[in-house]
Structure formats: structure tokens, C-alpha cells
PDB file of C-alpha atoms in Angstrom:
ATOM      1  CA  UNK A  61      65.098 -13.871 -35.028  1.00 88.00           C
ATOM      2  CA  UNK A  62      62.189 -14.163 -32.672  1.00 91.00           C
ATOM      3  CA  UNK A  63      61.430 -11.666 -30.724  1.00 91.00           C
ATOM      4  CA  UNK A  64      57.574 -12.902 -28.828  1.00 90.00           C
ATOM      5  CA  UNK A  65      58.549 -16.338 -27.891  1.00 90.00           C
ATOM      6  CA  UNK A  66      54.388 -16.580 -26.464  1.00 90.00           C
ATOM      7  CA  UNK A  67      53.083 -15.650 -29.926  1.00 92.00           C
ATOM      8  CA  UNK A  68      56.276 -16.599 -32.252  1.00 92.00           C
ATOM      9  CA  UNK A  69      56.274 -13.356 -33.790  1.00 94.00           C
ATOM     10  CA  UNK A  70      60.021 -12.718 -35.413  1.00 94.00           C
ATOM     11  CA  UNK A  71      61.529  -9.567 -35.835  1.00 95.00           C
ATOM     12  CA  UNK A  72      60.724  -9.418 -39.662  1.00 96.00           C
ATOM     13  CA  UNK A  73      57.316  -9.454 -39.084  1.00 96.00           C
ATOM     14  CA  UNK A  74      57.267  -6.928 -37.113  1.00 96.00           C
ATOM     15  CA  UNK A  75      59.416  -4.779 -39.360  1.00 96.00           C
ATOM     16  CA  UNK A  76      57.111  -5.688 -42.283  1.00 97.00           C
ATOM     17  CA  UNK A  77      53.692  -4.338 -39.933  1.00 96.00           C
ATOM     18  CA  UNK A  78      55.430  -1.405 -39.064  1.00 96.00           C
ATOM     19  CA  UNK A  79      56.095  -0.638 -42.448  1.00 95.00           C
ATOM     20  CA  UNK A  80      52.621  -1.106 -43.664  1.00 95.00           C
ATOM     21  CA  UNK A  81      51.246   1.112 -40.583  1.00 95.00           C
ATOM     22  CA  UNK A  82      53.653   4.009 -41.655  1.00 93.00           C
ATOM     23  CA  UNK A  83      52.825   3.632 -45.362  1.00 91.00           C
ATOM     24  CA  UNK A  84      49.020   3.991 -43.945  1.00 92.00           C
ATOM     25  CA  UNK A  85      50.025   7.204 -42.001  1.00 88.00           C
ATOM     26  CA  UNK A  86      53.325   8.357 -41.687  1.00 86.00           C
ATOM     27  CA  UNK A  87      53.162  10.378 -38.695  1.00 81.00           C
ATOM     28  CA  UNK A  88      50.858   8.048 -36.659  1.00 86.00           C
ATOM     29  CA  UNK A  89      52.119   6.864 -33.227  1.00 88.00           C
ATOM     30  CA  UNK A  90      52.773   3.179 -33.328  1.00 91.00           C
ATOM     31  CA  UNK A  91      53.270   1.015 -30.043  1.00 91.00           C
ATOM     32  CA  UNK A  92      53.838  -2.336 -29.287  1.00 92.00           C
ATOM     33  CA  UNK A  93      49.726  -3.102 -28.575  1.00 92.00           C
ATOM     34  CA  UNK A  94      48.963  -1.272 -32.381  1.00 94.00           C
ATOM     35  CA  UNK A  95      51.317  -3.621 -33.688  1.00 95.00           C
ATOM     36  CA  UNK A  96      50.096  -6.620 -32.255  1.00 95.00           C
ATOM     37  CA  UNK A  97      46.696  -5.306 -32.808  1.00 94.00           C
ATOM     38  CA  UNK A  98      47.469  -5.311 -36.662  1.00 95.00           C
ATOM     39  CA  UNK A  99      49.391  -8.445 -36.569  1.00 95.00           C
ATOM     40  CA  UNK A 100      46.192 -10.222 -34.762  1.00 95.00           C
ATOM     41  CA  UNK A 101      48.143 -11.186 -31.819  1.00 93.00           C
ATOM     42  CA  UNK A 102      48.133 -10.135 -27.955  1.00 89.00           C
ATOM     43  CA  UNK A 103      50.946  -9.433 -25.616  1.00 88.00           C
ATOM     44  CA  UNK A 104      50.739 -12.081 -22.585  1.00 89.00           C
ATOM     45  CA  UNK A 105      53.598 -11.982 -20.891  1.00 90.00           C
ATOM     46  CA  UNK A 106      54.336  -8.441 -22.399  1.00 88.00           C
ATOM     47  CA  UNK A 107      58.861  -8.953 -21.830  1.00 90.00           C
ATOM     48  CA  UNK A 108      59.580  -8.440 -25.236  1.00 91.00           C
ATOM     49  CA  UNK A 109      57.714  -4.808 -25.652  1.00 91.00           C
ATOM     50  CA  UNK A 110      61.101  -3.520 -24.848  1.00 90.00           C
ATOM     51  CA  UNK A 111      62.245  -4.922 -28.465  1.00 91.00           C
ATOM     52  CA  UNK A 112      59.574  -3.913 -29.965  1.00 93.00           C
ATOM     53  CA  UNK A 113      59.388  -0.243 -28.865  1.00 90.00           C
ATOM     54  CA  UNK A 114      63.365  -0.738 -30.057  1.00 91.00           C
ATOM     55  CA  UNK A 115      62.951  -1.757 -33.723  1.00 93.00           C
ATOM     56  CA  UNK A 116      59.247   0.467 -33.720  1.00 92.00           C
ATOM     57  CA  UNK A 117      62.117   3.454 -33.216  1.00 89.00           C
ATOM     58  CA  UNK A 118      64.435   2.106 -35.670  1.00 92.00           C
ATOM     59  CA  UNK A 119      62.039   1.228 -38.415  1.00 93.00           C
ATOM     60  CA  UNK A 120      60.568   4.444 -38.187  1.00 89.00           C
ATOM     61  CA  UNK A 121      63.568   6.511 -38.231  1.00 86.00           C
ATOM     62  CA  UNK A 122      64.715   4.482 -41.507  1.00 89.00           C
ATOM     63  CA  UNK A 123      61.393   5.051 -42.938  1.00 90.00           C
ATOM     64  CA  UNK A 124      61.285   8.684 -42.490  1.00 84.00           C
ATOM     65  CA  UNK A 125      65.317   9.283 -43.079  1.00 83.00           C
ATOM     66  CA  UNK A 126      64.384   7.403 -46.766  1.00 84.00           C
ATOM     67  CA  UNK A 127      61.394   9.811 -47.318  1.00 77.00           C
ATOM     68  CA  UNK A 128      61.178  13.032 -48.841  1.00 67.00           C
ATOM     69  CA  UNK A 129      60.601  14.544 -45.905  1.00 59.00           C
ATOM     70  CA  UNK A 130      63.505  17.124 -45.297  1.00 57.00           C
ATOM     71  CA  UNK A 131      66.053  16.793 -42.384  1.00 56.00           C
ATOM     72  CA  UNK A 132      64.820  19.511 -40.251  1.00 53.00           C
ATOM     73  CA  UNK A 133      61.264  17.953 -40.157  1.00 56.00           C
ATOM     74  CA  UNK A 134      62.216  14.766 -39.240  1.00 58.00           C
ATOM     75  CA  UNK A 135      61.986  13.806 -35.302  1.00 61.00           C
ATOM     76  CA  UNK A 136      64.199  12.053 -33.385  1.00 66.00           C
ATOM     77  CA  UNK A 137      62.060   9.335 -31.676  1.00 62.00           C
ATOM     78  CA  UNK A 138      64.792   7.330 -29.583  1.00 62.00           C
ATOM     79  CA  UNK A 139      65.174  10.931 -28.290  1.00 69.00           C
ATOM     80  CA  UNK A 140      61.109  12.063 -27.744  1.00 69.00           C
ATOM     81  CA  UNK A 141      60.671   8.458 -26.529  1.00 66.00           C
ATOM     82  CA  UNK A 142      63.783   9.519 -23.784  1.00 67.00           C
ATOM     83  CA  UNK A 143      62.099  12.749 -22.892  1.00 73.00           C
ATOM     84  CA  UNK A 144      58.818  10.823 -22.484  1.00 68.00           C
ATOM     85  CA  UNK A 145      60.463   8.432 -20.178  1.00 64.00           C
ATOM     86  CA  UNK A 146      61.923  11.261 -18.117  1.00 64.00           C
ATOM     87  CA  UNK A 147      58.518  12.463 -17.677  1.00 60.00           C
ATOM     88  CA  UNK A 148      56.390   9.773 -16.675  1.00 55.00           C
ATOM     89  CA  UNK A 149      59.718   7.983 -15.235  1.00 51.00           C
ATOM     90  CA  UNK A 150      59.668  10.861 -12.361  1.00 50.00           C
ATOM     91  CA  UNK A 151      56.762  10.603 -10.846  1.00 50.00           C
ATOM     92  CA  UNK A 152      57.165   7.206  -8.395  1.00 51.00           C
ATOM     93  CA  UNK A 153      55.232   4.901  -6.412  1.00 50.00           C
ATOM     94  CA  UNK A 154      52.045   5.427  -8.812  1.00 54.00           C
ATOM     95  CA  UNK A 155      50.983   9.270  -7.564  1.00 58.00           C
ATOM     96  CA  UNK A 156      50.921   7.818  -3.997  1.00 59.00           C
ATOM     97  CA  UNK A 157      52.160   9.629  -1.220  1.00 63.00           C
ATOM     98  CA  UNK A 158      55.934   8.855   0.680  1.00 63.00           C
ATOM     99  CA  UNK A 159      53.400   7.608   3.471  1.00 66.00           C
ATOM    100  CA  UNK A 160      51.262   5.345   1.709  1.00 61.00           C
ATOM    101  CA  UNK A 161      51.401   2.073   2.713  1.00 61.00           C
ATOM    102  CA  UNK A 162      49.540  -1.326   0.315  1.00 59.00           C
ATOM    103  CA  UNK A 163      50.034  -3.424   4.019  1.00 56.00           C
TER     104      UNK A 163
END
């Protein structure tokens, strides 16, 4: 399936990047830019970052849940990626005031 119509990147290329990033460093963060990065590609119209943060979370969890790596050491990502969204989702209008006006 594609997933970057702009760059034609499918989904099982991205599965197979992600999978050679973790086998580089298992603990390393990986977003959509390090996987285009690695891939040698660019995000242009940047709508399919959603579906890549997506199977980044999914990949990694099957990586990690296949590891040695006991239960209890293992991070939930969909749920850190939630809290991280909660975060930086609260704060609105980019740090600018309720009175700020662009016009």
C-alpha cells in the first residue's frame, strides 16, 4: 500500500527502515523526518506523517514485544505519544495571548 503518494514510498518500506533504525538502536526516537531522512526522501506535502507516526508506533511496539526485553520494561508508545499530545496539544494559538491579533 502506499502511504507518500509525493515520494511513492509504500508502507513496507517504511516498515523495513524502521526496522533497520531499531536494530541500529533500540531505544532511539524515530519520527517521520528520521525516516525519510534514512530512506533519502523529504516530506512535501507532509499529510501522510499521520501514517507514519501510526505504523512508527506499531513497528516499534512489535519489535520490542518480540525482544528479550521483559514486559515491565517495555513502553507503551501509542500511550507516551498520547501524553505528549496532551502536552503540547494544550497550549493554543502558538504561546500568543487571547488578544493577539495576525490582522
Amino acid at each position: 500500500m502506499i502511504v507518500c503518494h509525493c515520494n511513492l514510498i509504500t508502507e513496507k518500506d517504511i516498515e523495513r527502515t524502521i526496522l533497520d533504525l531499531l536494530q541500529a538502536d533500540p531505544w532511539q526516537l524515530i519520527v517521520p523526518a528520521k525516516v525519510y531522512h534514512a530512506l533519502a526522501k523529504r516530506g512535501r506535502c507532509c499529510g501522510c506523517f499521520p501514517n507514519v507516526v501510526e505504523t512508527i508506533i506499531r513497528v516499534t511496539e512489535a519489535y520490542h514485544s518480540q525482544s528479550a526485553t521483559g514486559e515491565a520494561e517495555i513502553v507503551s508508545y501509542l500511550d507516551r505519544v498520547r501524553e505528549l499530545r496532551g502536552q503540547y496539544g494544550s497550549r493554543s494559538h502558538e504561546g500568543r495571548t487571547t488578544g493577539h491579533r495576525a490582522a
